[in-house]
Tab-separated table of C-alpha atoms and ligand atoms in Angstrom:
chain	number	residue	atom	x	y	z
O	1	MET	CA	277.318	-17.267	305.535
O	2	ALA	CA	280.101	-14.867	304.292
O	3	SER	CA	281.901	-15.432	301.055
O	4	PRO	CA	284.626	-18.117	300.514
O	5	VAL	CA	288.272	-16.492	300.821
O	6	PHE	CA	291.695	-17.813	299.484
O	7	PRO	CA	290.100	-19.576	296.543
O	8	ASP	CA	293.334	-19.278	294.506
O	9	MET	CA	295.514	-20.597	297.547
O	10	LEU	CA	293.657	-23.466	298.585
O	11	PRO	CA	292.484	-26.546	296.823
O	12	PRO	CA	288.899	-27.295	296.159
O	13	SER	CA	288.991	-30.009	299.184
O	14	LEU	CA	289.498	-27.086	301.745
O	15	ALA	CA	286.949	-24.009	301.892
O	16	CYS	CA	287.398	-21.132	304.027
O	17	SER	CA	284.879	-18.241	304.772
O	18	LEU	CA	284.818	-15.312	307.358
O	19	GLU	CA	282.165	-14.699	309.791
O	20	ASP	CA	281.745	-11.856	312.516
O	21	GLY	CA	283.516	-9.235	309.991
O	22	GLY	CA	286.411	-11.241	309.684
O	23	GLU	CA	287.242	-12.344	313.211
O	24	ILE	CA	286.285	-15.899	312.783
O	25	ALA	CA	287.355	-18.235	309.874
O	26	VAL	CA	285.289	-21.370	309.158
O	27	VAL	CA	287.332	-23.808	307.436
O	28	ARG	CA	285.761	-27.005	306.065
O	29	LEU	CA	287.085	-30.094	304.692
O	30	ASN	CA	285.363	-30.333	301.483
O	31	ARG	CA	285.759	-33.515	299.819
O	32	PRO	CA	282.452	-35.085	301.065
O	33	ASP	CA	282.278	-37.700	298.120
O	34	LYS	CA	285.462	-39.510	299.921
O	35	ARG	CA	284.460	-38.733	303.162
O	36	ASN	CA	286.795	-35.919	303.519
O	37	ALA	CA	289.778	-38.386	303.503
O	38	LEU	CA	292.948	-36.656	303.699
O	39	ASP	CA	295.307	-36.510	300.585
O	40	THR	CA	298.513	-34.804	299.894
O	41	THR	CA	296.808	-32.023	298.324
O	42	LEU	CA	294.521	-31.445	301.377
O	43	ILE	CA	297.414	-31.819	304.024
O	44	ALA	CA	299.317	-28.935	301.979
O	45	GLY	CA	296.264	-26.711	302.075
O	46	ILE	CA	296.129	-27.145	305.802
O	47	GLU	CA	299.603	-26.325	306.240
O	48	ARG	CA	299.340	-23.224	304.088
O	49	LEU	CA	296.113	-21.885	305.481
O	50	PHE	CA	297.210	-22.433	309.208
O	51	ALA	CA	300.716	-20.963	308.499
O	52	ALA	CA	299.385	-17.688	307.499
O	53	PRO	CA	296.032	-16.939	308.905
O	54	LEU	CA	294.231	-13.867	307.442
O	55	PRO	CA	295.151	-10.829	309.436
O	56	GLY	CA	292.084	-10.003	311.689
O	57	VAL	CA	291.275	-13.646	312.242
O	58	LYS	CA	291.325	-14.238	315.948
O	59	ALA	CA	289.738	-17.820	315.954
O	60	VAL	CA	289.180	-20.688	313.492
O	61	VAL	CA	286.093	-23.157	313.298
O	62	LEU	CA	287.139	-26.402	311.687
O	63	ALA	CA	284.454	-28.700	310.322
O	64	GLY	CA	283.906	-31.338	307.889
O	65	ALA	CA	281.434	-31.114	304.680
O	66	GLY	CA	279.058	-33.977	304.151
O	67	PRO	CA	277.976	-37.031	306.444
O	68	HIS	CA	281.552	-37.434	308.315
O	69	PHE	CA	284.259	-35.250	309.601
O	70	SER	CA	286.986	-37.186	308.065
O	71	ALA	CA	287.744	-40.845	306.924
O	72	GLY	CA	291.494	-40.203	307.806
O	73	LEU	CA	294.230	-40.875	305.340
O	74	ASP	CA	293.448	-41.212	301.849
O	75	LEU	CA	294.184	-44.753	301.443
O	76	SER	CA	294.539	-44.418	297.553
O	77	ASP	CA	297.614	-42.247	298.253
O	78	LEU	CA	299.489	-45.124	300.172
O	79	ALA	CA	299.366	-47.867	297.745
O	80	GLU	CA	303.058	-48.121	296.680
O	81	ARG	CA	304.905	-45.978	299.151
O	82	THR	CA	308.604	-46.665	300.120
O	83	ALA	CA	309.806	-46.119	303.400
O	84	PRO	CA	311.552	-42.772	302.775
O	85	GLU	CA	308.390	-41.732	301.031
O	86	GLY	CA	306.457	-42.617	304.145
O	87	LEU	CA	308.517	-40.814	306.301
O	88	ALA	CA	308.301	-37.654	304.310
O	89	HIS	CA	304.528	-38.077	304.305
O	90	SER	CA	304.271	-38.558	307.881
O	91	LEU	CA	306.499	-35.284	308.545
O	92	ALA	CA	304.286	-33.387	305.898
O	93	TRP	CA	301.308	-34.332	308.233
O	94	HIS	CA	303.393	-33.189	311.396
O	95	ARG	CA	304.090	-30.072	310.034
O	96	ALA	CA	300.507	-29.129	308.785
O	97	PHE	CA	299.092	-30.125	312.223
O	98	GLU	CA	301.859	-28.320	314.182
O	99	ARG	CA	300.805	-25.124	312.141
O	100	ILE	CA	297.138	-25.740	313.969
O	101	GLN	CA	298.332	-26.876	317.484
O	102	PHE	CA	301.080	-24.210	317.839
O	103	GLY	CA	299.561	-21.520	315.421
O	104	ALA	CA	298.608	-18.053	315.715
O	105	VAL	CA	294.888	-18.669	316.572
O	106	PRO	CA	292.882	-21.118	318.580
O	107	VAL	CA	291.107	-23.919	316.654
O	108	VAL	CA	287.589	-25.228	317.484
O	109	ALA	CA	287.016	-28.460	315.681
O	110	VAL	CA	283.198	-29.394	315.117
O	111	LEU	CA	283.075	-33.416	314.806
O	112	HIS	CA	280.352	-35.566	313.356
O	113	GLY	CA	280.110	-38.926	311.910
O	114	ALA	CA	283.364	-40.787	311.510
O	115	VAL	CA	286.335	-39.226	313.195
O	116	VAL	CA	288.737	-41.795	312.345
O	117	GLY	CA	292.396	-42.495	311.752
O	118	GLY	CA	294.206	-39.520	310.388
O	119	GLY	CA	290.875	-37.703	310.940
O	120	LEU	CA	291.172	-38.092	314.654
O	121	GLU	CA	294.858	-37.154	314.501
O	122	LEU	CA	293.664	-33.849	312.973
O	123	ALA	CA	290.864	-33.268	315.468
O	124	CYS	CA	293.463	-33.832	318.208
O	125	ALA	CA	295.681	-31.062	316.868
O	126	SER	CA	292.664	-28.510	317.462
O	127	HIS	CA	292.261	-26.815	320.782
O	128	ILE	CA	288.668	-27.453	321.672
O	129	ARG	CA	286.558	-30.342	320.154
O	130	VAL	CA	282.705	-30.161	320.056
O	131	ALA	CA	281.057	-33.403	318.940
O	132	GLU	CA	277.719	-33.766	317.485
O	133	ARG	CA	276.019	-37.076	318.864
O	134	SER	CA	276.552	-38.662	315.425
O	135	ALA	CA	280.351	-38.778	315.916
O	136	PHE	CA	282.468	-41.774	316.336
O	137	TYR	CA	285.883	-42.309	316.813
O	138	GLY	CA	288.253	-45.079	315.645
O	139	LEU	CA	291.973	-46.014	314.901
O	140	PRO	CA	291.622	-48.563	311.838
O	141	GLU	CA	295.516	-48.396	311.421
O	142	GLY	CA	295.937	-51.787	312.820
O	143	GLN	CA	293.400	-53.408	310.716
O	144	ARG	CA	294.845	-51.754	307.579
O	145	GLY	CA	298.279	-52.750	308.249
O	146	VAL	CA	299.718	-49.203	308.927
O	147	PHE	CA	300.532	-47.147	311.882
O	148	VAL	CA	299.449	-43.306	312.904
O	149	GLY	CA	301.578	-40.822	311.092
O	150	GLY	CA	299.870	-37.476	311.905
O	151	GLY	CA	301.165	-37.049	315.307
O	152	GLY	CA	298.530	-39.373	316.928
O	153	ALA	CA	300.964	-41.199	318.790
O	154	ALA	CA	302.142	-38.094	320.494
O	155	ARG	CA	298.841	-36.200	320.865
O	156	LEU	CA	295.911	-38.911	321.352
O	157	PRO	CA	297.772	-40.531	324.645
O	158	ARG	CA	297.727	-37.057	326.142
O	159	LEU	CA	294.298	-36.836	325.770
O	160	ILE	CA	292.969	-40.280	326.611
O	161	GLY	CA	295.951	-42.253	327.986
O	162	VAL	CA	298.251	-44.890	325.996
O	163	ALA	CA	296.147	-47.618	327.415
O	164	ARG	CA	292.761	-46.358	325.781
O	165	MET	CA	294.609	-45.705	322.605
O	166	MET	CA	296.253	-49.116	322.527
O	167	ASP	CA	292.847	-50.657	322.898
O	168	MET	CA	291.511	-48.557	319.776
O	169	ILE	CA	294.292	-49.124	317.350
O	170	LEU	CA	295.055	-53.124	318.455
O	171	THR	CA	291.331	-54.226	318.510
O	172	GLY	CA	289.729	-51.612	316.177
O	173	ARG	CA	287.301	-50.566	319.187
O	174	VAL	CA	285.158	-47.694	318.140
O	175	LEU	CA	283.934	-45.053	320.591
O	176	ASP	CA	280.575	-43.480	320.211
O	177	ALA	CA	280.242	-40.003	321.036
O	178	GLU	CA	279.040	-40.147	324.398
O	179	GLU	CA	282.135	-42.330	325.131
O	180	GLY	CA	284.374	-40.000	323.324
O	181	GLN	CA	283.034	-37.373	325.827
O	182	ARG	CA	283.701	-39.352	328.735
O	183	VAL	CA	287.255	-40.023	327.907
O	184	GLY	CA	287.948	-36.399	326.970
O	185	LEU	CA	288.101	-36.706	323.202
O	186	SER	CA	285.572	-33.745	323.109
O	187	HIS	CA	285.040	-30.913	325.323
O	188	TYR	CA	281.235	-30.418	324.381
O	189	LEU	CA	278.705	-33.013	323.365
O	190	VAL	CA	275.653	-31.342	321.180
O	191	GLU	CA	272.866	-32.543	319.361
O	192	PRO	CA	272.905	-33.322	315.633
O	193	ASP	CA	273.533	-30.229	313.413
O	194	ALA	CA	274.018	-28.163	316.520
O	195	GLY	CA	277.956	-28.319	316.248
O	196	LEU	CA	278.630	-25.529	314.038
O	197	ALA	CA	276.314	-23.148	316.085
O	198	GLN	CA	278.176	-24.258	319.158
O	199	GLY	CA	281.562	-24.210	317.638
O	200	LEU	CA	280.964	-20.474	316.417
O	201	ALA	CA	279.775	-19.379	319.960
O	202	LEU	CA	282.829	-20.832	321.476
O	203	ALA	CA	285.166	-19.030	318.797
O	204	ARG	CA	283.367	-15.885	319.817
O	205	ARG	CA	284.252	-16.225	323.402
O	206	ILE	CA	287.791	-17.158	322.399
O	207	ALA	CA	288.173	-14.219	320.186
O	208	ALA	CA	286.973	-11.841	322.723
O	209	ASN	CA	289.898	-12.819	325.000
O	210	SER	CA	293.172	-10.865	324.798
O	211	ALA	CA	295.288	-11.651	321.964
O	212	LEU	CA	298.427	-11.944	324.151
O	213	SER	CA	296.640	-14.196	326.548
O	214	ASN	CA	295.488	-16.458	323.875
O	215	PHE	CA	298.917	-16.630	322.539
O	216	ALA	CA	300.336	-17.813	325.904
O	217	ILE	CA	297.617	-20.192	326.264
O	218	LEU	CA	298.395	-21.955	323.018
O	219	GLN	CA	302.011	-21.704	322.955
O	220	ALA	CA	302.984	-21.962	326.723
O	221	LEU	CA	300.210	-24.367	328.116
O	222	PRO	CA	301.016	-27.549	326.326
O	223	ARG	CA	304.747	-27.071	326.530
O	224	ILE	CA	304.656	-26.684	330.432
O	225	ALA	CA	302.423	-29.699	330.554
O	226	ASP	CA	305.389	-31.522	328.832
O	227	VAL	CA	308.111	-30.396	330.958
O	228	GLY	CA	309.073	-31.298	334.752
O	229	GLN	CA	307.418	-28.937	337.271
O	230	ASP	CA	310.722	-26.917	337.737
O	231	PRO	CA	311.034	-25.562	334.472
O	232	GLY	CA	307.453	-25.449	333.951
O	233	LEU	CA	307.169	-23.031	336.805
O	234	LEU	CA	309.707	-20.774	335.444
O	235	MET	CA	308.164	-20.876	331.992
O	236	GLU	CA	304.709	-19.901	333.686
O	237	ALA	CA	305.972	-17.029	335.633
O	238	LEU	CA	307.774	-15.805	332.592
O	239	ALA	CA	304.674	-16.130	330.424
O	240	ALA	CA	302.577	-14.586	333.237
O	241	ALA	CA	304.730	-11.461	333.454
O	242	VAL	CA	304.574	-10.826	329.721
O	243	VAL	CA	300.842	-11.273	329.427
O	244	GLN	CA	299.919	-9.229	332.364
O	245	SER	CA	302.458	-6.228	331.514
O	246	ASP	CA	300.346	-5.839	328.127
O	247	ASP	CA	298.050	-2.770	328.112
O	248	GLU	CA	295.245	-4.866	327.220
O	249	ALA	CA	295.421	-6.717	330.441
O	250	LYS	CA	295.790	-3.477	332.377
O	251	SER	CA	292.568	-1.910	330.911
O	252	ARG	CA	290.702	-5.231	331.171
O	253	ILE	CA	291.524	-5.325	334.997
O	254	LYS	CA	290.636	-1.905	335.498
O	255	ALA	CA	287.240	-2.335	333.890
O	256	PHE	CA	286.529	-5.118	336.242
O	257	LEU	CA	287.629	-3.081	339.205
O	258	ALA	CA	285.428	-0.246	338.093
O	259	GLY	CA	282.572	-2.478	337.805
O	260	THR	CA	282.132	-2.331	334.198
O	261	ALA	CA	283.582	-5.759	333.046
O	262	PRO	CA	281.686	-8.788	332.973
O	263	LYS	CA	281.669	-11.271	336.079
O	264	VAL	CA	282.432	-14.944	335.988
O	265	GLU	CA	279.245	-16.728	334.997
O	266	ARG	CA	278.012	-20.385	334.420
O	267	THR	CA	278.242	-21.126	330.752
O	268	PRO	CA	276.286	-23.951	329.220
O	269	SER	CA	278.253	-27.195	329.039
K	1	1HE	C1	288.041	-43.356	301.159
K	1	1HE	C2	288.307	-43.464	302.474
K	1	1HE	C3	289.811	-43.356	302.543
K	1	1HE	C4	286.059	-43.564	302.261
K	1	1HE	N1	290.549	-43.434	301.792
K	1	1HE	N2	288.922	-43.250	300.015
K	1	1HE	N3	290.980	-44.670	307.034
K	1	1HE	C5	289.901	-45.977	307.170
K	1	1HE	O1	290.364	-46.750	307.033
K	1	1HE	C6	288.512	-45.626	307.063
K	1	1HE	C7	287.983	-45.926	305.726
K	1	1HE	N4	286.540	-45.571	305.417
K	1	1HE	C8	285.597	-46.061	306.246
K	1	1HE	O2	285.613	-47.034	307.212
K	1	1HE	C9	284.029	-45.482	305.660
K	1	1HE	O3	284.231	-44.970	304.327
K	1	1HE	C10	283.585	-44.396	306.663
K	1	1HE	C11	283.147	-45.370	307.952
K	1	1HE	C12	284.662	-43.338	306.910
K	1	1HE	C13	282.293	-43.955	305.852
K	1	1HE	O4	281.428	-44.864	305.357
K	1	1HE	P1	280.432	-44.476	304.322
K	1	1HE	O5	279.308	-45.762	304.013
K	1	1HE	O6	279.680	-43.190	304.761
K	1	1HE	O7	281.172	-44.127	303.004
K	1	1HE	P2	281.752	-45.236	301.862
K	1	1HE	O8	280.859	-45.616	300.940
K	1	1HE	O9	282.393	-46.358	302.596
K	1	1HE	O10	282.934	-44.393	300.975
K	1	1HE	C14	282.465	-43.468	300.284
K	1	1HE	C15	283.548	-43.356	299.409
K	1	1HE	O11	284.660	-42.604	299.918
K	1	1HE	C16	284.261	-44.454	298.704
K	1	1HE	O12	284.739	-44.178	297.438
K	1	1HE	P3	283.796	-44.556	296.309
K	1	1HE	O13	284.612	-44.224	294.916
K	1	1HE	O14	283.503	-46.195	296.031
K	1	1HE	O15	282.571	-43.721	296.082
K	1	1HE	C17	285.314	-44.853	299.579
K	1	1HE	O16	286.335	-45.655	298.925
K	1	1HE	C18	285.939	-43.693	299.772
K	1	1HE	N5	286.579	-43.491	301.015
K	1	1HE	N6	287.243	-43.417	303.164
K	1	1HE	C19	290.105	-43.397	300.305
K	1	1HE	N7	290.241	-43.169	304.044
K	1	1HE	C20	299.008	-40.238	308.585
K	1	1HE	S1	298.756	-41.521	308.980
K	1	1HE	C21	296.979	-41.925	309.032
K	1	1HE	C22	296.486	-43.376	309.168
K	1	1HE	C23	295.018	-43.435	308.788
K	1	1HE	O17	294.294	-42.474	308.775
K	1	1HE	S2	294.473	-45.143	308.538
K	1	1HE	C24	292.720	-45.106	308.420
K	1	1HE	C25	292.158	-44.955	307.077
């Protein structure tokens, strides 16, 4: 493992190290004694880190230290909050997680153990999710007397549908890793302790794409999916024209036509 970076900029509850000569950043939620509960400091650290990733970083792997990915909102943060304070708190989470979803680089989340409440909201802001078989997903907000506040109401229904989210948050239903894979919470399901290796392997594939392709995929794809077909098709055509006019696209296509670029091959699921 490479040495930690950003030690001055990040709280101790967020650790970042570089792999592959600095092309891949591994970011860890690092409060295992509190099950990586997300407090204000940790959320601010996420916002800072994803607002300005290190130059040269092409993909991020996001994981949790200890037995769980994240227990969600640090409930000790919540005790006596007024409505305006609650609004500001939720907006701070929105800012941080938007930095991930619409940031500069693709993020692969590696999930294990509890992925609950705000921890699930964080996972949903990433682009690819790898779940170890220990992962379980819950929304205990109903039980705790609160509501999702980290973008879950906007992102989760797009992944699993309003009806499934309704069940999870109203009844406290917990999905295990297999169910999570079936309903689309995770893209990959792997054995215990295999998540990080799989996350890194996927991050390497992503980092090998052209930067402009990755930019269009991150920025345009979710927005096109959110608008009607007519504006969506125009947005797609514009994004396609910009991306394919890049020299990188031209040289990659020439390489394929010359027989020197890899063919499409099956990948392990
Ligand atoms: C916490 C938190 C937390 C653990 N805030 N301190 N989230 C929840 O409702 C989930 C609450 N947590 C749990 O259900 C369990 O802790 C877990 C299933 C995640 C893990 O269980 P376990 O047995 O491994 O750990 P533990 O013994 O319960 O917890 C270890 C310590 O972490 C303990 O503190 P300690 O001082 O007694 O050692 C716990 O109190 C502490 N801890 N989870 C604060 N969440 C933007 S809105 C989002 C809304 C939400 O996320 S609501 C859901 C909140």
